[in-house]
Coordinates of C-alpha atoms and ligand atoms in Angstrom, one line a residue:
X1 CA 133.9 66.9 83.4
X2 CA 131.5 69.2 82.7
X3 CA 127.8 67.7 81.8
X4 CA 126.5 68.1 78.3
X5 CA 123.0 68.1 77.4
X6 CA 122.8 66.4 73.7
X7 CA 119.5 67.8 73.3
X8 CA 120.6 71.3 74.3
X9 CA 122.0 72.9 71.4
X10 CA 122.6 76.5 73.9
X11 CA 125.9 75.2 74.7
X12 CA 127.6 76.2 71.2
X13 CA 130.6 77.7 71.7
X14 CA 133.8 76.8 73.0
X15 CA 135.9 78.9 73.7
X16 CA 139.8 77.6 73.1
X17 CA 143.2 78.8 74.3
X18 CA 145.7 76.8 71.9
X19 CA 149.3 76.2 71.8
X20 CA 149.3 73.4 74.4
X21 CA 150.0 69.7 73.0
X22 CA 147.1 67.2 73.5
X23 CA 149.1 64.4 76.1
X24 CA 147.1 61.2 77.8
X25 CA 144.7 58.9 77.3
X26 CA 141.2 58.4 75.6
X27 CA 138.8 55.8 75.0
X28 CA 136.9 55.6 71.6
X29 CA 133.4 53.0 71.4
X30 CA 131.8 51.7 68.5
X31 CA 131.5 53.5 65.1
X32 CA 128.9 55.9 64.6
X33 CA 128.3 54.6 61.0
X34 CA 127.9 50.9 61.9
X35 CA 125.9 51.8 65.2
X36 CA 123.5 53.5 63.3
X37 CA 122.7 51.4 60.7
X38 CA 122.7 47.7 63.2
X39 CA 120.0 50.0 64.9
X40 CA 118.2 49.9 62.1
X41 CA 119.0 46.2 61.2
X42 CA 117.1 45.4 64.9
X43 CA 113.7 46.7 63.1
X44 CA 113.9 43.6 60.7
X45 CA 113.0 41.0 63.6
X46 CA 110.1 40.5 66.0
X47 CA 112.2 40.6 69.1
X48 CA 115.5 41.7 71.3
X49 CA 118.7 42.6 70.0
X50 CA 121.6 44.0 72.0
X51 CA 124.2 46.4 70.2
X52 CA 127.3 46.8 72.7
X53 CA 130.1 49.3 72.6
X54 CA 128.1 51.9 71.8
X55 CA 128.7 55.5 72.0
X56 CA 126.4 58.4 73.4
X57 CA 126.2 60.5 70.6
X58 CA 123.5 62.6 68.7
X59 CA 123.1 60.4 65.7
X60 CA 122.6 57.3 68.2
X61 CA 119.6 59.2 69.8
X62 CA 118.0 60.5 66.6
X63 CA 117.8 56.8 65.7
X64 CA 116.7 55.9 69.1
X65 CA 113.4 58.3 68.6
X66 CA 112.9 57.2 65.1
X67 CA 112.9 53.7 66.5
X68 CA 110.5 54.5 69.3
X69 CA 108.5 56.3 67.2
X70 CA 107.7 53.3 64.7
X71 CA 106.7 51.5 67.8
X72 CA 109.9 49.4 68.8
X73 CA 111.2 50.1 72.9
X74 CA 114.9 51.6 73.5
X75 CA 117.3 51.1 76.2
X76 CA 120.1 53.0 76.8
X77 CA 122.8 51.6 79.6
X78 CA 125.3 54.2 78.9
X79 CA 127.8 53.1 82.0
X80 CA 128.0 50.1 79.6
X81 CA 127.3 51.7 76.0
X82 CA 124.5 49.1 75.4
X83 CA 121.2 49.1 74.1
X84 CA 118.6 46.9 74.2
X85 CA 116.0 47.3 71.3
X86 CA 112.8 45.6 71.1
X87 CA 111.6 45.5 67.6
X88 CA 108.5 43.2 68.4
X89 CA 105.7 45.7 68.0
X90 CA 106.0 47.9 65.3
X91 CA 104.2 50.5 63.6
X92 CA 103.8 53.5 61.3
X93 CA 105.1 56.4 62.8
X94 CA 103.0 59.4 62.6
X95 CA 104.3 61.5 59.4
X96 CA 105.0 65.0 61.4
X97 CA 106.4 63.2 64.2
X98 CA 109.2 61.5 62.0
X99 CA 109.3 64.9 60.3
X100 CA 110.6 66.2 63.7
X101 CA 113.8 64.4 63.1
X102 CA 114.1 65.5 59.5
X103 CA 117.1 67.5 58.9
X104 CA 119.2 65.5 61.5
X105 CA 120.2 62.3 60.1
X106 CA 121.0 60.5 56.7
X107 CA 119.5 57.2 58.5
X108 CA 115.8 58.0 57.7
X109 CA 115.9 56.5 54.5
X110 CA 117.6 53.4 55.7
X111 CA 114.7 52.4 57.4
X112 CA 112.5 51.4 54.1
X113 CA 113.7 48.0 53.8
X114 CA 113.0 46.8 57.6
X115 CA 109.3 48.9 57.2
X116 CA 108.4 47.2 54.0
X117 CA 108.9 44.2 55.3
X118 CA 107.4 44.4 58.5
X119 CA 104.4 46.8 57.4
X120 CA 104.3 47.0 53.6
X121 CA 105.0 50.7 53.5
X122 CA 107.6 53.4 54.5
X123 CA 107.7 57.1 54.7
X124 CA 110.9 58.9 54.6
X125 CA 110.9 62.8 55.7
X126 CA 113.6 65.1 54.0
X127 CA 117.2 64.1 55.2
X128 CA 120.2 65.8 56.9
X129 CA 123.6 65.1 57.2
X130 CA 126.6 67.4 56.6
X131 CA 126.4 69.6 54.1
X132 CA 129.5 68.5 52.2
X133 CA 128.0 68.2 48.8
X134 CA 124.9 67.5 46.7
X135 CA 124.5 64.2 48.7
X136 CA 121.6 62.3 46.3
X137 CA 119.5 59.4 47.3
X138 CA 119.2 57.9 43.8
X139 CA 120.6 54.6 43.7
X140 CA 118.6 54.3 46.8
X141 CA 115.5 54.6 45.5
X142 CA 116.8 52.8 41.8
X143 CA 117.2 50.2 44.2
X144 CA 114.4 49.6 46.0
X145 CA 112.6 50.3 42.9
X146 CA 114.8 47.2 41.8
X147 CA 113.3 44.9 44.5
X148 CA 109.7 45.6 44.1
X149 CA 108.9 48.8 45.5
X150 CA 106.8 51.5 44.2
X151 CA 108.5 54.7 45.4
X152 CA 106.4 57.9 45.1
X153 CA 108.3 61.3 45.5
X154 CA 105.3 63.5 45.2
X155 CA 104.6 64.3 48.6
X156 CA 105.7 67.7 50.2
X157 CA 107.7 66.3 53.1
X158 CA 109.0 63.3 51.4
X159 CA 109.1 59.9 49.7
X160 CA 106.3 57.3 50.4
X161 CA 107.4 53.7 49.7
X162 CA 105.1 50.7 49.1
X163 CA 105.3 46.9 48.6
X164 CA 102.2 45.3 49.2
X165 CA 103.2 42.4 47.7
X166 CA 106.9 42.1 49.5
X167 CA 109.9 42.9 48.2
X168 CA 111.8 40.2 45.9
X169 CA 115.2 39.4 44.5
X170 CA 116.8 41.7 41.8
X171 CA 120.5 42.1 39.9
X172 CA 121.0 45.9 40.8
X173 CA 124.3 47.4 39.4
X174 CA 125.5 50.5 42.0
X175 CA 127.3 53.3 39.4
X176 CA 129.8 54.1 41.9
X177 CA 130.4 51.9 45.7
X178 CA 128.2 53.6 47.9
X179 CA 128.1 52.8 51.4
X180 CA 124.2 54.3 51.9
X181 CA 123.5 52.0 48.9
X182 CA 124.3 49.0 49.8
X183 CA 123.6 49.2 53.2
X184 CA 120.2 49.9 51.6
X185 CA 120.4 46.7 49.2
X186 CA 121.4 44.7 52.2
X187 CA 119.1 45.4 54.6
X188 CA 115.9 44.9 51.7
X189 CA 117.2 42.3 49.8
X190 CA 117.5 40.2 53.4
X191 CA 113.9 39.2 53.8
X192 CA 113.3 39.8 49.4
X193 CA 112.0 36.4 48.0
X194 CA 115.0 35.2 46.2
X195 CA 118.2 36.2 45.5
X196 CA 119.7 39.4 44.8
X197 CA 123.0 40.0 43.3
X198 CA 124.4 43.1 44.0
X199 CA 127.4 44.4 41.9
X200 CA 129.8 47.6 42.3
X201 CA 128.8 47.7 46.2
X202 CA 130.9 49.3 48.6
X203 CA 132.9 46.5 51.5
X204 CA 134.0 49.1 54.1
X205 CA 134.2 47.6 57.5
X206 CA 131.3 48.7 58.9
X207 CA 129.2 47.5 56.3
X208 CA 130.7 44.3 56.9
X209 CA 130.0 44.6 60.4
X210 CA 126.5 45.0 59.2
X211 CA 126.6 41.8 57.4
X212 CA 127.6 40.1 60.3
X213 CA 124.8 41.3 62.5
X214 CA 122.4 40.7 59.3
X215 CA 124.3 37.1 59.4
X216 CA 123.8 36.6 63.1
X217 CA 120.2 37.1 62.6
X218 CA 119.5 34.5 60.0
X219 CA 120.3 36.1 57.1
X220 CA 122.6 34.0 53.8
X221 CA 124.8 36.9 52.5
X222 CA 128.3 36.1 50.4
X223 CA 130.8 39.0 49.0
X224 CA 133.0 38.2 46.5
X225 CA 136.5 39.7 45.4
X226 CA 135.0 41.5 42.9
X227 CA 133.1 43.7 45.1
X228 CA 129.5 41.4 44.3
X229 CA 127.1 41.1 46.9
X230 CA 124.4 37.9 46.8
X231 CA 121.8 38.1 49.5
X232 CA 119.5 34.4 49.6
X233 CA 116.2 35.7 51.0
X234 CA 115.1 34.4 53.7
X235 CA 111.4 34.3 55.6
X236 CA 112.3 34.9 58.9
X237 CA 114.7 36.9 61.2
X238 CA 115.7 36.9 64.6
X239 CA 117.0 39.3 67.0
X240 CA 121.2 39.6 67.7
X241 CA 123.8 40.4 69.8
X242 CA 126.6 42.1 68.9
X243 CA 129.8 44.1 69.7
X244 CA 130.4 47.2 67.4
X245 CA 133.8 48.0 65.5
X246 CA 135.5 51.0 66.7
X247 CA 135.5 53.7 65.6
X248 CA 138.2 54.2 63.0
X249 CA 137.1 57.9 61.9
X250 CA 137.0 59.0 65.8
X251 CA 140.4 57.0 66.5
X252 CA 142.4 58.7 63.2
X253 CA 140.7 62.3 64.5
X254 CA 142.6 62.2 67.8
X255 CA 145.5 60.5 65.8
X256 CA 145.9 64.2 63.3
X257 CA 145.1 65.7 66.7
X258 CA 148.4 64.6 68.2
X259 CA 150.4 65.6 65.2
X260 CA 149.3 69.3 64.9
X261 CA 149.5 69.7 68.6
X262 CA 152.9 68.0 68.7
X263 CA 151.5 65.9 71.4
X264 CA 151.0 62.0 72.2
X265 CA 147.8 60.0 72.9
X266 CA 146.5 56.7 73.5
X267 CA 143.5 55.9 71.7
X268 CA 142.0 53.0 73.7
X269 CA 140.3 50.6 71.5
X270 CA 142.1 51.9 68.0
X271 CA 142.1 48.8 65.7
X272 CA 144.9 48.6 63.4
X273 CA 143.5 46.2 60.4
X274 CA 140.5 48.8 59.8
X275 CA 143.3 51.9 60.0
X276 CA 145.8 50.3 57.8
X277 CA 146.0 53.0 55.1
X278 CA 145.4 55.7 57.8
X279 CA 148.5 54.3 59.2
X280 CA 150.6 53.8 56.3
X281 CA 150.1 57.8 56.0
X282 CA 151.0 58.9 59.5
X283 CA 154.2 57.2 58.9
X284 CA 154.7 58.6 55.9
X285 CA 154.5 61.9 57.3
X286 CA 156.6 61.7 59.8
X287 CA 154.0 60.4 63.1
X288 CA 154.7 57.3 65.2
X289 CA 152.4 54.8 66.6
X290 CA 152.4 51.9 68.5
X291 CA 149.4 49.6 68.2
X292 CA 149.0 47.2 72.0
X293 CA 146.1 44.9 72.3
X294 CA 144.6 47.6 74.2
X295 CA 144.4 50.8 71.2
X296 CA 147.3 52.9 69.3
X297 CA 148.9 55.1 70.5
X298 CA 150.0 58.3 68.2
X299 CA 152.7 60.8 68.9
X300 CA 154.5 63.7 67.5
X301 CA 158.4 63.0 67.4
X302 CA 159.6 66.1 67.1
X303 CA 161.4 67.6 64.2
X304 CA 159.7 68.2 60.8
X305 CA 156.5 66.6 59.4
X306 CA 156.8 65.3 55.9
X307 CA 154.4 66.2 53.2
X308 CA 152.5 63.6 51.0
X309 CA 150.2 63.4 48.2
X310 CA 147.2 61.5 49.1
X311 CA 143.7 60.6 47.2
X312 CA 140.7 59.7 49.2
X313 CA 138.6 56.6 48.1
X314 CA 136.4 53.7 49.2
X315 CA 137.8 50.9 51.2
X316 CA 141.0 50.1 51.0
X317 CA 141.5 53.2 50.0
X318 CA 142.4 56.7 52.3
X319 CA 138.9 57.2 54.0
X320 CA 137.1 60.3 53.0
X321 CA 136.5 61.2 56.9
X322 CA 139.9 60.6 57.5
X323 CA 141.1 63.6 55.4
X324 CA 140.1 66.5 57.3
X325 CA 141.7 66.0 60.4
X326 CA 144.6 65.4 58.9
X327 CA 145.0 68.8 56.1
X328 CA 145.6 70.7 59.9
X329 CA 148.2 68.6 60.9
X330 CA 150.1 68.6 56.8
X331 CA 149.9 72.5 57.4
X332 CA 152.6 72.0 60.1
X333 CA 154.3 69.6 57.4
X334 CA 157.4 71.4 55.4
X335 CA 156.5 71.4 51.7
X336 CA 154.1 70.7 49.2
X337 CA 150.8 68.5 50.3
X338 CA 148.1 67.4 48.0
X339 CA 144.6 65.8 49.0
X340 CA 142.6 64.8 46.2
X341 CA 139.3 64.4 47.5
X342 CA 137.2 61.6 45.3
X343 CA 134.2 60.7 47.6
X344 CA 132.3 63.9 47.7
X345 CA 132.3 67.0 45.3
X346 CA 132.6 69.7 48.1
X347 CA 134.1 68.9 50.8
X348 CA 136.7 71.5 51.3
X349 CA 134.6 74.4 52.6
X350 CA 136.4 73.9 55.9
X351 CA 140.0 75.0 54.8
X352 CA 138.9 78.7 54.4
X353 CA 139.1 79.5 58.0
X354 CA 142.2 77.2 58.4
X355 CA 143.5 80.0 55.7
X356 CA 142.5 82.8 58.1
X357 CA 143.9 80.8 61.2
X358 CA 147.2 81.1 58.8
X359 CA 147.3 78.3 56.6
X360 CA 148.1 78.3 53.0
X361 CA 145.7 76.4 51.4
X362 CA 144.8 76.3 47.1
X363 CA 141.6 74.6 46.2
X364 CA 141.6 73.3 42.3
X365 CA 139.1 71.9 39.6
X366 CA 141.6 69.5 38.5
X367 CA 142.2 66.1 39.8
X368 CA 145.8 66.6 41.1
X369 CA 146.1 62.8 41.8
X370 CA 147.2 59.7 39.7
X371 CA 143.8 58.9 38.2
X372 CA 141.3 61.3 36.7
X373 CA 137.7 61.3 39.4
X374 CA 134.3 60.9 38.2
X375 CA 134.4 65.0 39.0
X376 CA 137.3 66.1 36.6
X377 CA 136.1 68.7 34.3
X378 CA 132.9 69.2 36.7
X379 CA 133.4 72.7 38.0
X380 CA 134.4 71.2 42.0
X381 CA 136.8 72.9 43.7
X382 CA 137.8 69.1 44.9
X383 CA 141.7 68.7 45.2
X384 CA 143.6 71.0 47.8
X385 CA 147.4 72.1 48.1
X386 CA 148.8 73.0 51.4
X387 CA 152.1 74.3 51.7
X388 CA 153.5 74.0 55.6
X389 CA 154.7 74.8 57.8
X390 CA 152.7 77.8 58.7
X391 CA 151.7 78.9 62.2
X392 CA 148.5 78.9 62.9
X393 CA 146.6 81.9 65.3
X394 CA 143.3 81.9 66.8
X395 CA 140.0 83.0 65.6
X396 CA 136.4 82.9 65.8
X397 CA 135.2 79.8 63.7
X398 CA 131.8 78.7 63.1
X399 CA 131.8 74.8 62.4
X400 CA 130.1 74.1 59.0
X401 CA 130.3 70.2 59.6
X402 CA 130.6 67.0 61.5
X403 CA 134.5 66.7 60.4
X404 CA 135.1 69.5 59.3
X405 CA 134.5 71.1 62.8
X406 CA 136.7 68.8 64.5
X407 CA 139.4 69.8 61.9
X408 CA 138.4 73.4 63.5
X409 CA 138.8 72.5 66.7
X410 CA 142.6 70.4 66.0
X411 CA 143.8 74.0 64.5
X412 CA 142.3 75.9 67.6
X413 CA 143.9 73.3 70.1
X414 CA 147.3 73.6 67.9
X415 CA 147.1 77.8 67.1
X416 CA 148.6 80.4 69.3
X417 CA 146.3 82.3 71.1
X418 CA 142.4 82.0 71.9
X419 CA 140.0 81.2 69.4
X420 CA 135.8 80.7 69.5
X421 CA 134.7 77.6 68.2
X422 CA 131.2 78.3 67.4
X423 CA 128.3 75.6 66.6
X424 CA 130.0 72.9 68.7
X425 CA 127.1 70.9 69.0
X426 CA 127.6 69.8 65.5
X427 CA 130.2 68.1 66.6
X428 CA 128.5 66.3 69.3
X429 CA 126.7 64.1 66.5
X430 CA 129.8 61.8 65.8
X431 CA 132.4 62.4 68.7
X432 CA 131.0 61.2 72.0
X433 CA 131.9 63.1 75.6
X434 CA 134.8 65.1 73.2
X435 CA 134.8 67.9 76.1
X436 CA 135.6 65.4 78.9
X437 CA 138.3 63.8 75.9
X438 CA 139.8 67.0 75.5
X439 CA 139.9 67.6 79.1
X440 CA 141.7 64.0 80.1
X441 CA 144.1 65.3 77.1
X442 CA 144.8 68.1 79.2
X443 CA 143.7 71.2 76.4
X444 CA 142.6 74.6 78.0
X445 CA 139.2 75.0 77.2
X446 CA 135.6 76.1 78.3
Ligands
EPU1 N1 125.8 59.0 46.0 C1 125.0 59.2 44.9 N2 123.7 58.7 44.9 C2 123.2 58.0 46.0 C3 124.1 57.8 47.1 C4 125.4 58.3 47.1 O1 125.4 59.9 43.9 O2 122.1 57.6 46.0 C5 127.2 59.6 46.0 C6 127.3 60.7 47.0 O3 126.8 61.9 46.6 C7 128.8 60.7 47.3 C8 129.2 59.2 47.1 O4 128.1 58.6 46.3 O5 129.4 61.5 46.4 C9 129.4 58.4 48.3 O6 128.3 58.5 49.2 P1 127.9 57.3 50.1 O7 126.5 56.9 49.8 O8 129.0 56.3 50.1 O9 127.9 58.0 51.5 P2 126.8 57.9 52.7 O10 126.4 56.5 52.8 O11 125.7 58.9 52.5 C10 128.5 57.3 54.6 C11 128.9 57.9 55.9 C12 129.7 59.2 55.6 C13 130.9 58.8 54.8 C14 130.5 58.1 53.5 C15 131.7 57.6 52.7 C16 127.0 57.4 57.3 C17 125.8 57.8 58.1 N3 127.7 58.3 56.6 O12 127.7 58.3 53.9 O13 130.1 59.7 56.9 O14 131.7 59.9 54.5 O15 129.7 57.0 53.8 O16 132.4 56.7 53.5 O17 127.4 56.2 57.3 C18 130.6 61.3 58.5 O18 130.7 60.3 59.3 O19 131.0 62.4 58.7 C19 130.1 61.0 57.1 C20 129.8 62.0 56.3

């Protein structure tokens, strides 16, 4: 397996013969968007806290170096996938060093809760993330504006946040279940004085994973059925150890990875209850699995793939990461697919090389789904129709995002011919060791 630099963005092409089915074995670690954010979660106590199952990817050492730079040590055991994060000392980072990092994450601004309460203040440099819409921070801010903060926007590299008196409880009302939000509200509302009642919040389960770490390290939080949060303040916090939850985004990647390559893998450490929906859709299309104790495994049975109609949405609902993957494989599917993407306003960008690869792809205004989105009428190109089967060729491709360039890569790995996969190191950010994956899968690659 060849050794990858994260830091070493030189190494941005690769450069793909397709055509071969993916076959083997693969282990997939903790989720990147739980991992991220129980990093952040070890800021809120004066001590040690172990995260386990965690994967080496870019988005774990941005976070990393933001931790170290607000004072708190970082170990990485990555034979394991654990780090040890002491949170006992902290400070305010120095303004162009956290500015370094801006542009690489969406975590930045999840730190303001954990700084206000340890320091009184926050700074927050310009975020990153994929570019796969406008991508706001407003109920965010509403939010912490909710609890006590005073939040001022006016400076040239980014949002300064004060609460010299503490944060306290609040009712806060999200306009549509974000996961940034009330990760946000949770990780604030922890230490608040009070309580906090937080309705229209999103329960995927990594925020629930988050919940239990925040739980673990004294913290009172209940969720009802109605999607309402309430958070009992508390004074103090202690450090935790925990296990991450897989990686369900990673796990249903390799799963659409099988399908268009008409292959069969075993992702190790695949968790059915958090893929259920995922599942239910791979069946319905025409893919097996078997879930052990040990992962799923997914597999191409030959013969045609069905197509399906499918509308992404919070949890339960079709995961909006879940759907690129899986438009490459519904291009080898015979008929009429439909993907109405609700989550984000633009986040089909990545089907126009798939179109030059050979795919027949139609991007629409509407909302081709059951139930009108909060975009209909809004001038986003945000439901697609692909029509399959259609054999796709290689090309050169340059990856515009995190998903959207492993889609890229599943139609290079499944298209006759070589292609160039260029910008690879995107990809790096949420799929851990993918080139030493790819290689135990057996694709032709380098
Ligand atoms: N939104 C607002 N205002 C806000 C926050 C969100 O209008 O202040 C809108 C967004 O523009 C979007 C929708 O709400 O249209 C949902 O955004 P959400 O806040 O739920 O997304 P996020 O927290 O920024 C996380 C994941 C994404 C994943 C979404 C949805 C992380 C680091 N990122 O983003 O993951 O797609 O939830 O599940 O947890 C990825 O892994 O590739 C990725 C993009």
């Amino acid at each position: 397996m060849k050794e990858v630099d994260l830091a070493d963005t030189t190494q941005d092409v690769l450069h793909v013969e397709g055509g071969k089915p993916l076959n083997g074995t693969i282990k997939v670690r903790g989720a990147k968007n739980f991992v991220s954010k129980a990093m952040v979660a070890a800021l809120l106590a004066p001590g040690v806290s172990v995260l386990k199952n965690v994967p080496e990817i870019r988005d774990v050492h941005v976070v990393s170096d933001l931790l170290r730079l607000h004072g708190a040590t970082v170990d990485w055991n990555d034979d394991k996938g654990t780090l040890k994060i002491d949170a006992t000392n902290v400070r305010l980072a120095d303004v162009a060093d956290v500015d370094t990092l801006s542009g690489s994450s969406r975590i930045p601004i999840l730190f303001s809760g954990p700084l206000l309460h340890r320091l009184g203040e926050a700074f927050i440099p310009q975020l990153g993330g994929c570019n796969i819409g406008g991508r706001p921070i407003d109920f965010h801010l509403e939010t912490l504006r909710k609890l006590g903060a005073n939040v001022d926007k006016e400076h040239q590299d980014g949002i300064h946040i004060t609460a010299p008196n503490g944060l306290h409880g609040a009712k806060i009302h999200l306009p549509y279940p974000s996961v940034g939000a009330t990760e946000q509200t949770l990780l604030a509302a922890v230490q608040a004085e009070g309580r906090t009642e937080l309705s229209g919040a999103a329960t995927e389960p990594e925020i629930m994973d988050l919940v239990a770490v925040l739980q673990k390290m004294g913290a009172v939080i209940s969720v009802d059925v109605d999607r309402t949060f309430r958070i009992e303040g508390v004074k103090t916090l202690k450090g935790f150890t925990h296990t991450a939850l897989t990686d369900r985004i990673e796990a249903a990647s390799w799963a659409s990875a099988a399908l268009a390559t008409h292959g069969d893998i075993f992702v190790k450490g695949a968790m059915q209850p958090e893929m259920m929906t995922f599942l239910n859709v791979y069946r319905k299309i025409g893919g097996e699995f078997d879930v052990t104790d040990e992962g799923i495994r997914f597999w191409h049975p030959g013969g045609d793939l069905k197509p399906v109609a499918i509308e992404t949405d919070v949890h339960p609902g079709f995961m909006t990461d879940w759907q690129q993957p899986l438009v490459v494989a519904l291009t080898q599917a015979k008929g009429l697919s439909i993907v109405h993407e609700t989550v984000y306003e633009n986040r089909f960008g990545f089907t126009k090389p798939l179109v030059k690869m050979g795919a027949t792809i139609q991007l629409y205004r509407e909302c081709l789904g059951s139930l009108p989105c909060r975009f209909q009428q809004r001038n986003y190109k945000h439901s697609a129709v692909i029509f399959g089967p259609t054999p796709l060729e290689g090309r050169d491709i340059d990856v515009p995002d995190l998903r959207g360039g492993f889609s890229h890569l599943i139609a290079a790995l499944a298209a006759s011919g070589p292609s160039n996969v260029q910008g690879i190191s995107l990809i790096d950010r949420g799929y851990a060791d993918f080139r030493g994956k790819l290689a135990a899968l057996g694709a032709d690659f380098d």
